[in-house]
CSV table of C-alpha atoms and ligand atoms in Angstrom, one decimal:
chain,number,residue,atom,x,y,z
A,1,MET,CA,-87.3,-4.0,-20.3
A,2,ALA,CA,-88.2,-4.7,-16.7
A,3,GLY,CA,-87.0,-2.4,-14.0
A,4,GLY,CA,-84.4,-4.7,-12.7
A,5,THR,CA,-83.9,-8.5,-12.6
A,6,ALA,CA,-86.5,-10.8,-11.3
A,7,GLU,CA,-84.4,-11.4,-8.3
A,8,GLU,CA,-84.1,-7.7,-7.5
A,9,ALA,CA,-87.8,-7.2,-8.0
A,10,ALA,CA,-88.6,-10.1,-5.6
A,11,PRO,CA,-90.0,-9.2,-2.2
A,12,PRO,CA,-87.6,-9.5,0.8
A,13,SER,CA,-89.1,-12.9,1.7
A,14,ALA,CA,-86.5,-14.7,-0.3
A,15,GLY,CA,-87.3,-18.2,-1.5
A,16,ALA,CA,-90.7,-17.4,-2.8
A,17,PRO,CA,-91.1,-18.5,-6.4
A,18,SER,CA,-91.7,-15.8,-8.9
A,19,ASP,CA,-92.4,-15.8,-12.6
A,20,GLY,CA,-91.4,-19.5,-13.0
A,21,VAL,CA,-88.0,-18.9,-11.3
A,22,LYS,CA,-87.2,-21.8,-9.1
A,23,PRO,CA,-87.2,-21.1,-5.4
A,24,ARG,CA,-83.9,-19.8,-4.1
A,25,PRO,CA,-82.4,-20.4,-0.7
A,26,PRO,CA,-83.4,-17.8,1.9
A,27,SER,CA,-81.4,-14.7,2.2
A,28,LEU,CA,-78.5,-14.7,4.5
A,29,LEU,CA,-80.5,-13.2,7.3
A,30,SER,CA,-83.9,-14.4,8.6
A,31,PRO,CA,-86.9,-12.3,7.4
A,32,SER,CA,-87.4,-11.0,10.9
A,33,ARG,CA,-83.9,-9.5,10.9
A,34,MET,CA,-83.9,-8.4,7.3
A,35,GLY,CA,-85.1,-5.0,7.9
A,36,ASP,CA,-85.9,-3.7,4.5
A,37,LEU,CA,-84.7,-1.3,2.0
A,38,ASN,CA,-82.5,0.4,4.6
A,39,ARG,CA,-80.4,-2.6,5.2
A,40,GLY,CA,-79.6,-2.9,1.5
A,41,ARG,CA,-78.9,0.8,1.4
A,42,LEU,CA,-76.6,0.6,4.4
A,43,LEU,CA,-74.6,-2.3,2.8
A,44,GLN,CA,-74.4,-0.4,-0.5
A,45,SER,CA,-73.1,2.6,1.4
A,46,LEU,CA,-70.3,0.6,3.0
A,47,PHE,CA,-69.3,-0.7,-0.4
A,48,ASP,CA,-69.4,2.9,-1.7
A,49,LEU,CA,-67.8,4.7,1.2
A,50,GLY,CA,-65.5,2.1,2.8
A,51,PRO,CA,-65.3,2.0,6.6
A,52,THR,CA,-67.9,4.5,7.9
A,53,SER,CA,-69.2,5.5,11.3
A,54,ARG,CA,-72.8,4.9,12.4
A,55,ALA,CA,-73.4,8.6,12.5
A,56,ASP,CA,-72.1,9.1,8.9
A,57,LEU,CA,-74.2,6.1,7.7
A,58,ALA,CA,-77.3,7.6,9.3
A,59,ARG,CA,-76.6,10.9,7.6
A,60,HIS,CA,-75.8,9.2,4.2
A,61,ILE,CA,-78.9,7.0,4.2
A,62,GLY,CA,-81.2,9.6,5.8
A,63,VAL,CA,-82.4,7.6,8.8
A,64,ASN,CA,-81.9,8.0,12.6
A,65,ARG,CA,-79.2,6.3,14.8
A,66,ALA,CA,-81.7,3.9,16.3
A,67,THR,CA,-82.6,2.5,12.9
A,68,ILE,CA,-78.9,2.1,12.0
A,69,THR,CA,-78.3,0.2,15.3
A,70,GLY,CA,-81.2,-2.1,14.5
A,71,ILE,CA,-79.7,-2.9,11.1
A,72,VAL,CA,-76.1,-3.1,12.1
A,73,GLN,CA,-76.2,-5.3,15.2
A,74,PRO,CA,-77.5,-8.4,13.4
A,75,LEU,CA,-74.9,-7.9,10.7
A,76,ILE,CA,-72.2,-7.8,13.4
A,77,ASP,CA,-73.7,-10.8,15.2
A,78,ASP,CA,-73.6,-12.7,11.9
A,79,GLY,CA,-70.0,-11.8,11.3
A,80,ILE,CA,-70.6,-9.7,8.2
A,81,LEU,CA,-69.5,-6.4,9.8
A,82,VAL,CA,-67.0,-5.5,12.4
A,83,GLU,CA,-66.1,-2.3,14.2
A,84,GLY,CA,-62.7,-0.9,13.1
A,85,GLU,CA,-60.2,1.1,15.1
A,86,PRO,CA,-61.7,4.4,16.5
A,87,ALA,CA,-61.2,7.3,14.2
A,88,SER,CA,-60.1,10.6,15.6
A,89,SER,CA,-62.9,12.5,17.2
A,90,GLY,CA,-61.7,15.6,15.4
A,91,GLY,CA,-61.0,17.5,18.6
A,92,THR,CA,-64.6,17.9,19.6
A,93,GLY,CA,-64.0,16.0,22.8
A,94,GLY,CA,-66.8,13.5,22.0
A,95,LYS,CA,-66.4,9.7,22.1
A,96,PRO,CA,-64.3,8.6,19.1
A,97,ALA,CA,-66.4,6.9,16.5
A,98,ARG,CA,-65.6,3.3,15.5
A,99,PRO,CA,-66.1,2.9,11.8
A,100,LEU,CA,-68.0,-0.1,10.6
A,101,GLN,CA,-66.5,-2.2,7.9
A,102,PHE,CA,-66.9,-5.6,6.3
A,103,SER,CA,-65.2,-8.4,8.3
A,104,ARG,CA,-62.3,-10.2,6.8
A,105,ASP,CA,-63.9,-13.3,8.4
A,106,ALA,CA,-67.3,-12.8,6.7
A,107,PRO,CA,-68.3,-15.7,4.5
A,108,GLN,CA,-66.5,-15.4,1.2
A,109,ILE,CA,-68.1,-15.7,-2.2
A,110,GLY,CA,-67.3,-18.4,-4.7
A,111,ALA,CA,-66.6,-17.0,-8.2
A,112,VAL,CA,-66.3,-18.7,-11.5
A,113,ALA,CA,-65.2,-16.9,-14.7
A,114,LEU,CA,-66.0,-19.1,-17.6
A,115,SER,CA,-64.8,-18.3,-21.2
A,116,HIS,CA,-64.4,-20.5,-24.2
A,117,GLY,CA,-61.7,-23.0,-23.4
A,118,SER,CA,-60.7,-21.9,-19.9
A,119,VAL,CA,-62.1,-21.3,-16.5
A,120,ARG,CA,-60.9,-19.4,-13.5
A,121,THR,CA,-62.3,-19.9,-10.0
A,122,ALA,CA,-61.6,-17.9,-6.8
A,123,LEU,CA,-62.9,-16.8,-3.4
A,124,VAL,CA,-63.8,-13.2,-3.2
A,125,SER,CA,-64.1,-11.2,0.1
A,126,TRP,CA,-66.7,-8.5,0.7
A,127,SER,CA,-64.0,-6.0,0.1
A,128,GLY,CA,-63.2,-7.5,-3.3
A,129,GLU,CA,-60.0,-9.3,-2.3
A,130,ILE,CA,-59.3,-12.4,-4.4
A,131,THR,CA,-57.8,-15.5,-2.9
A,132,ALA,CA,-57.5,-19.2,-3.9
A,133,LEU,CA,-57.3,-18.4,-7.6
A,134,GLU,CA,-57.3,-21.5,-9.7
A,135,ARG,CA,-57.5,-22.0,-13.4
A,136,ALA,CA,-58.0,-24.9,-15.9
A,137,GLU,CA,-58.3,-25.4,-19.7
A,138,PHE,CA,-60.6,-27.6,-21.6
A,139,PRO,CA,-61.2,-28.6,-25.2
A,140,THR,CA,-64.0,-26.4,-26.8
A,141,ASP,CA,-65.4,-28.9,-29.2
A,142,GLY,CA,-65.6,-32.7,-29.8
A,143,GLY,CA,-68.9,-33.8,-28.4
A,144,ALA,CA,-69.7,-34.5,-24.7
A,145,PRO,CA,-69.0,-31.8,-22.2
A,146,GLY,CA,-67.5,-34.2,-19.7
A,147,GLN,CA,-64.0,-32.8,-19.9
A,148,ALA,CA,-65.2,-29.2,-19.6
A,149,VAL,CA,-67.4,-30.0,-16.7
A,150,ALA,CA,-64.6,-31.9,-15.0
A,151,ALA,CA,-62.2,-29.0,-15.5
A,152,ILE,CA,-64.7,-26.5,-14.0
A,153,ALA,CA,-65.7,-28.8,-11.1
A,154,GLU,CA,-62.1,-29.6,-10.2
A,155,SER,CA,-60.9,-26.0,-10.3
A,156,LEU,CA,-63.8,-25.0,-8.2
A,157,ALA,CA,-63.2,-27.8,-5.7
A,158,ARG,CA,-59.6,-26.7,-5.3
A,159,THR,CA,-60.7,-23.1,-4.6
A,160,LEU,CA,-63.5,-24.1,-2.2
A,161,SER,CA,-61.1,-26.4,-0.2
A,162,THR,CA,-59.4,-23.3,1.1
A,163,ALA,CA,-62.6,-21.6,2.4
A,164,ARG,CA,-62.7,-21.2,6.2
A,165,GLN,CA,-66.4,-21.5,6.2
A,166,PRO,CA,-69.1,-22.3,3.6
A,167,PRO,CA,-69.2,-19.4,1.1
A,168,LEU,CA,-72.3,-17.3,0.6
A,169,GLY,CA,-72.9,-18.8,-2.8
A,170,ILE,CA,-71.3,-19.4,-6.2
A,171,GLY,CA,-71.5,-16.8,-8.9
A,172,VAL,CA,-70.7,-17.7,-12.5
A,173,GLY,CA,-69.9,-15.1,-15.2
A,174,ALA,CA,-70.0,-16.9,-18.5
A,175,THR,CA,-69.6,-16.0,-22.2
A,176,GLY,CA,-72.3,-17.0,-24.6
A,177,MET,CA,-76.1,-17.1,-24.3
A,178,ILE,CA,-77.1,-17.7,-20.7
A,179,ASP,CA,-80.5,-18.7,-19.4
A,180,THR,CA,-80.3,-17.0,-16.0
A,181,ASP,CA,-83.6,-18.5,-14.7
A,182,ARG,CA,-82.5,-22.1,-15.3
A,183,GLY,CA,-78.8,-21.7,-14.8
A,184,VAL,CA,-78.2,-23.1,-18.3
A,185,ILE,CA,-75.5,-22.1,-20.9
A,186,VAL,CA,-77.7,-22.1,-24.0
A,187,LYS,CA,-75.2,-21.5,-26.7
A,188,VAL,CA,-71.5,-20.6,-27.0
A,189,ASN,CA,-70.4,-20.1,-30.6
A,190,LEU,CA,-66.7,-20.3,-29.7
A,191,ALA,CA,-67.1,-23.4,-27.4
A,192,PRO,CA,-69.9,-25.6,-28.7
A,193,VAL,CA,-69.0,-28.2,-26.1
A,194,LEU,CA,-70.7,-25.9,-23.5
A,195,SER,CA,-73.9,-25.3,-25.4
A,196,GLY,CA,-76.9,-26.7,-23.5
A,197,LEU,CA,-74.9,-27.3,-20.3
A,198,ALA,CA,-77.0,-27.0,-17.1
A,199,LEU,CA,-74.0,-25.7,-15.2
A,200,GLY,CA,-76.0,-24.2,-12.4
A,201,ALA,CA,-77.5,-27.6,-11.4
A,202,VAL,CA,-74.2,-29.4,-11.9
A,203,LEU,CA,-72.4,-27.0,-9.5
A,204,GLU,CA,-75.2,-26.9,-7.0
A,205,GLU,CA,-75.1,-30.7,-6.9
A,206,GLN,CA,-71.3,-30.6,-6.4
A,207,THR,CA,-71.1,-27.9,-3.8
A,208,GLY,CA,-74.4,-27.8,-2.0
A,209,LEU,CA,-74.3,-24.1,-2.4
A,210,PRO,CA,-76.7,-21.8,-4.4
A,211,VAL,CA,-75.2,-21.1,-7.8
A,212,TYR,CA,-76.1,-18.1,-10.0
A,213,LEU,CA,-75.2,-17.7,-13.7
A,214,ASP,CA,-75.2,-14.5,-15.6
A,215,HIS,CA,-73.9,-13.2,-18.9
A,216,HIS,CA,-70.3,-12.1,-18.9
A,217,PRO,CA,-70.9,-8.3,-19.6
A,218,ARG,CA,-73.4,-8.1,-16.7
A,219,ALA,CA,-70.8,-9.6,-14.4
A,220,LEU,CA,-68.4,-6.9,-15.5
A,221,LEU,CA,-70.9,-4.3,-14.7
A,222,LEU,CA,-71.4,-5.8,-11.2
A,223,ALA,CA,-67.7,-5.7,-10.6
A,224,ASP,CA,-67.7,-2.0,-11.3
A,225,ARG,CA,-70.9,-1.5,-9.3
A,226,TRP,CA,-69.8,-3.3,-6.1
A,227,PHE,CA,-66.0,-3.0,-6.2
A,228,GLY,CA,-65.0,-0.3,-8.6
A,229,ILE,CA,-65.6,2.8,-10.7
A,230,GLY,CA,-69.3,2.2,-10.8
A,231,ARG,CA,-69.9,2.6,-7.1
A,232,SER,CA,-70.8,6.2,-7.3
A,233,LEU,CA,-72.9,5.8,-10.5
A,234,ARG,CA,-76.6,5.0,-10.4
A,235,THR,CA,-76.9,4.9,-14.2
A,236,PHE,CA,-74.1,3.6,-16.4
A,237,ALA,CA,-73.3,1.2,-19.2
A,238,VAL,CA,-70.5,-1.3,-19.5
A,239,LEU,CA,-69.0,-2.3,-22.9
A,240,TYR,CA,-66.7,-5.3,-23.4
A,241,LEU,CA,-64.6,-4.6,-26.5
A,242,SER,CA,-62.2,-7.4,-27.5
A,243,ASP,CA,-62.6,-10.3,-30.0
A,244,VAL,CA,-66.3,-10.0,-29.3
A,245,ILE,CA,-68.5,-7.1,-28.2
A,246,GLY,CA,-71.1,-7.2,-25.4
A,247,GLY,CA,-72.7,-4.8,-23.0
A,248,ALA,CA,-74.7,-4.3,-19.9
A,249,LEU,CA,-76.8,-1.5,-18.5
A,250,GLN,CA,-77.7,-0.2,-15.1
A,251,LEU,CA,-80.5,2.3,-14.9
A,252,ASP,CA,-81.2,4.2,-11.7
A,253,GLY,CA,-79.6,1.5,-9.6
A,254,HIS,CA,-81.1,-1.5,-11.4
A,255,LEU,CA,-79.1,-3.9,-13.5
A,256,GLN,CA,-81.2,-4.4,-16.7
A,257,SER,CA,-82.0,-7.8,-18.0
A,258,GLY,CA,-84.6,-9.2,-20.3
A,259,PRO,CA,-86.6,-12.4,-19.7
A,260,ALA,CA,-84.3,-15.3,-18.7
A,261,GLY,CA,-81.3,-13.0,-19.1
A,262,ALA,CA,-81.9,-11.9,-22.7
A,263,GLY,CA,-80.4,-8.7,-24.0
A,264,GLY,CA,-76.9,-7.2,-23.8
A,265,GLU,CA,-76.0,-8.5,-27.3
A,266,LEU,CA,-74.8,-5.1,-28.3
A,267,GLY,CA,-72.2,-6.6,-30.6
A,268,HIS,CA,-75.0,-7.9,-32.8
A,269,THR,CA,-77.0,-4.6,-33.1
A,270,PHE,CA,-76.8,-3.4,-36.6
A,271,VAL,CA,-74.6,-0.5,-37.6
A,272,GLN,CA,-74.4,-1.1,-41.4
A,273,ILE,CA,-77.4,-2.4,-43.4
A,274,ASP,CA,-76.1,-5.0,-45.9
A,275,GLY,CA,-72.7,-4.7,-44.3
A,276,GLU,CA,-70.1,-7.4,-43.9
A,277,ILE,CA,-71.1,-10.9,-42.8
A,278,CYS,CA,-70.9,-11.4,-39.0
A,279,ALA,CA,-69.9,-14.5,-37.0
A,280,CYS,CA,-73.6,-14.8,-36.2
A,281,GLY,CA,-74.5,-15.1,-39.8
A,282,ARG,CA,-76.2,-11.8,-40.2
A,283,ARG,CA,-74.9,-8.7,-41.9
A,284,GLY,CA,-73.6,-5.4,-40.6
A,285,CYS,CA,-73.4,-6.1,-36.9
A,286,TRP,CA,-71.3,-3.8,-34.7
A,287,GLU,CA,-68.9,-6.7,-34.3
A,288,THR,CA,-68.1,-6.6,-38.0
A,289,VAL,CA,-66.4,-3.2,-37.6
A,290,ALA,CA,-65.0,-3.0,-34.1
A,291,THR,CA,-63.5,-6.2,-32.9
A,292,ILE,CA,-59.8,-7.2,-32.6
A,293,GLY,CA,-60.4,-9.4,-35.7
A,294,TRP,CA,-61.5,-6.3,-37.7
A,295,LEU,CA,-58.5,-4.4,-36.3
A,296,ARG,CA,-56.1,-7.1,-37.6
A,297,ARG,CA,-57.6,-7.2,-41.0
A,298,GLN,CA,-57.3,-3.4,-41.3
A,299,ALA,CA,-53.7,-3.4,-40.0
A,300,ARG,CA,-52.8,-6.0,-42.6
A,301,ALA,CA,-54.4,-4.0,-45.4
A,302,ALA,CA,-52.5,-0.9,-44.1
A,303,GLY,CA,-49.2,-2.9,-44.1
A,304,LEU,CA,-48.6,-2.2,-40.4
A,305,ALA,CA,-45.9,-4.2,-38.6
A,306,GLY,CA,-47.2,-7.1,-36.5
A,307,ALA,CA,-50.6,-6.9,-38.1
A,308,GLU,CA,-51.4,-10.6,-37.4
A,309,GLU,CA,-50.9,-10.1,-33.7
A,310,MET,CA,-52.2,-6.5,-33.6
A,311,THR,CA,-53.9,-5.3,-30.3
A,312,PRO,CA,-55.3,-2.0,-29.4
A,313,ALA,CA,-52.3,-1.4,-27.1
A,314,LEU,CA,-49.8,-2.3,-29.9
A,315,LEU,CA,-51.6,0.0,-32.3
A,316,ALA,CA,-51.6,2.9,-29.8
A,317,GLY,CA,-47.9,2.4,-29.3
A,318,GLN,CA,-47.2,2.5,-33.0
A,319,ALA,CA,-49.3,5.7,-33.4
A,320,ASP,CA,-47.5,7.2,-30.4
A,321,ALA,CA,-44.1,6.4,-32.1
A,322,GLY,CA,-45.2,8.4,-35.1
A,323,SER,CA,-46.7,6.0,-37.6
A,324,GLU,CA,-49.3,8.0,-39.5
A,325,ALA,CA,-51.0,4.8,-40.8
A,326,ALA,CA,-51.3,3.5,-37.2
A,327,GLY,CA,-52.7,6.8,-36.1
A,328,ARG,CA,-55.3,6.7,-38.8
A,329,LEU,CA,-56.4,3.2,-38.0
A,330,LEU,CA,-56.5,4.0,-34.2
A,331,ASP,CA,-58.8,6.9,-35.0
A,332,LEU,CA,-61.0,4.7,-37.2
A,333,TYR,CA,-61.2,2.1,-34.5
A,334,ALA,CA,-62.2,4.8,-32.0
A,335,ARG,CA,-64.9,6.1,-34.4
A,336,ASN,CA,-66.3,2.6,-35.0
A,337,ILE,CA,-66.5,2.0,-31.3
A,338,ALA,CA,-68.1,5.4,-30.8
A,339,VAL,CA,-70.9,4.6,-33.3
A,340,GLY,CA,-72.2,1.8,-31.1
A,341,ILE,CA,-71.9,4.0,-28.0
A,342,ALA,CA,-73.7,6.8,-29.7
A,343,ASN,CA,-76.6,4.5,-30.5
A,344,LEU,CA,-76.9,3.4,-26.9
A,345,GLN,CA,-76.7,7.0,-25.7
A,346,GLN,CA,-79.5,8.0,-28.1
A,347,THR,CA,-81.6,5.1,-26.9
A,348,LEU,CA,-81.3,5.3,-23.1
A,349,ALA,CA,-78.8,8.0,-22.3
A,350,PRO,CA,-76.8,6.1,-19.7
A,351,ASN,CA,-74.2,9.0,-20.0
A,352,HIS,CA,-71.3,6.9,-18.5
A,353,PHE,CA,-69.8,4.2,-20.6
A,354,VAL,CA,-67.2,2.0,-18.7
A,355,LEU,CA,-64.9,0.1,-21.1
A,356,HIS,CA,-63.6,-3.4,-20.5
A,357,GLY,CA,-61.6,-5.8,-22.5
A,358,GLU,CA,-58.5,-5.4,-24.6
A,359,VAL,CA,-59.5,-1.9,-25.6
A,360,VAL,CA,-58.6,-0.8,-22.1
A,361,GLU,CA,-54.9,-1.7,-22.6
A,362,ALA,CA,-54.6,1.1,-25.2
A,363,GLY,CA,-55.2,3.6,-22.3
A,364,GLU,CA,-55.9,7.3,-22.4
A,365,PRO,CA,-55.3,8.1,-26.1
A,366,LEU,CA,-57.9,5.6,-27.3
A,367,ARG,CA,-60.4,6.5,-24.5
A,368,ALA,CA,-60.1,10.2,-25.3
A,369,ALA,CA,-60.5,9.5,-29.1
A,370,ILE,CA,-63.6,7.4,-28.5
A,371,GLU,CA,-65.1,10.1,-26.2
A,372,ALA,CA,-64.4,12.8,-28.8
A,373,HIS,CA,-66.1,10.8,-31.5
A,374,VAL,CA,-69.1,10.1,-29.3
A,375,SER,CA,-69.4,13.9,-28.7
A,376,ARG,CA,-69.5,14.5,-32.4
A,377,LEU,CA,-72.1,11.8,-33.0
A,378,VAL,CA,-74.5,12.7,-30.2
A,379,PRO,CA,-76.2,16.1,-30.5
A,380,PRO,CA,-76.0,18.2,-27.4
A,381,ARG,CA,-79.1,18.4,-25.3
A,382,PRO,CA,-79.9,18.8,-21.5
A,383,GLY,CA,-79.4,15.6,-19.6
A,384,SER,CA,-77.1,14.1,-22.3
A,385,ASP,CA,-73.4,14.3,-21.3
A,386,PRO,CA,-71.7,11.1,-22.6
A,387,ARG,CA,-68.4,10.2,-20.8
A,388,VAL,CA,-66.2,7.3,-21.6
A,389,LEU,CA,-64.3,5.7,-18.7
A,390,LEU,CA,-61.8,2.9,-18.4
A,391,THR,CA,-62.6,0.2,-15.8
A,392,ASP,CA,-60.3,0.0,-12.8
A,393,GLN,CA,-60.9,-3.7,-12.4
A,394,ARG,CA,-58.9,-5.0,-15.4
A,395,GLY,CA,-58.1,-8.7,-15.3
A,396,LEU,CA,-60.1,-9.4,-12.2
A,397,ALA,CA,-63.4,-7.9,-13.3
A,398,THR,CA,-65.2,-11.2,-14.2
A,399,LEU,CA,-64.3,-12.9,-11.0
A,400,ARG,CA,-65.3,-9.9,-8.8
A,401,GLY,CA,-68.4,-9.5,-11.0
A,402,ALA,CA,-69.3,-13.2,-10.4
A,403,ALA,CA,-69.1,-12.5,-6.7
A,404,GLY,CA,-71.3,-9.4,-7.3
A,405,ILE,CA,-74.0,-11.6,-8.8
A,406,VAL,CA,-74.2,-13.5,-5.6
A,407,LEU,CA,-74.2,-10.3,-3.5
A,408,SER,CA,-77.1,-8.9,-5.6
A,409,ARG,CA,-79.1,-12.1,-5.4
A,410,ARG,CA,-78.5,-13.2,-1.8
A,411,LEU,CA,-78.8,-9.9,-0.2
A,412,GLN,CA,-81.6,-8.6,-2.5
A,413,PHE,CA,-80.4,-5.1,-2.8
A,414,GLN,CA,-83.2,-2.8,-3.7
A,415,LEU,CA,-81.7,0.5,-4.7
B,1,ZN,ZN1,-73.7,-10.5,-35.5
């Protein structure tokens, strides 16, 4: 596993081809202005801390005020940053500091959240505000992808028509197998019509903007990283737990990704040799014991009310209302989720596991149960302290994460 994506590893002179990746447009700022690592760290600090004075930024990053000024002024000139209202000087009699913050007028980011059968498009600001949200449905099978492409393109066009200025780029968070180098959706089991679609090229042709595709769970991680609970975490994992299971990992500030975006298929890691048949055709995958489909089959077998429409939230409600059978199933669900988390903890010890998907709707009781099972499954040792967290992004995570893909690529954060 490389230490970061190809884009992150690229030198600041953006646009240079590397490892067969096609040339990308230059970064937002000219190379002479780009500064270096410090600029990426300053922008990351503003994401993490919110509006912050130059003096506090200098302290936080560990550079002097002159360096901060050299980084900040071009960002103000380019309309990315603005100076906010002066904060109180704290009674020291000094000149009140004017905190720096992202401008509401900075170029927005186009975001596309693509799942099987539906697409959402939006503009995302640098502070994570979502505007111009559009959505469309399309048939998932039946030959040519024309209808799907038209639905995606029209939704995106409606969103982009409201942009005050050309967006920084378009990020696409998509389910299925994604070739991140070529911008191609390789295969989507639940929407065969999308398989083989060169969506990146299609949308670049349509919009004239750089387009970046990535795997849905990695987009979720970037939503947490830039806009949410992951801002203070250098190392953490994201798990998407719904009708399918996927994951993403950031180690020491670097989002992990195999060649061409491989990896993250945690749902198809094996938890039971010779176990049940999985949707992928293999046996004993994690998905065979911890998806919503599994939960419904178990609920039916246990004779629970509403088994056919069972969700983690519904099950937690029944357990809370005193159903012992529901309580048992909820605990089994937590245990089966914890098995996959424990395997990941034993492999790379990310320590923080941020949950996404329907599992989040069951709230604290399920989170606490999963964390307790993980603690039982992972032997204590120094440096290993697994914690399970619920995302604070909820339904907007994929769109914000799609914007996060663009931020990571265009600004080349090197953390
Ligand atoms: Zn599988």
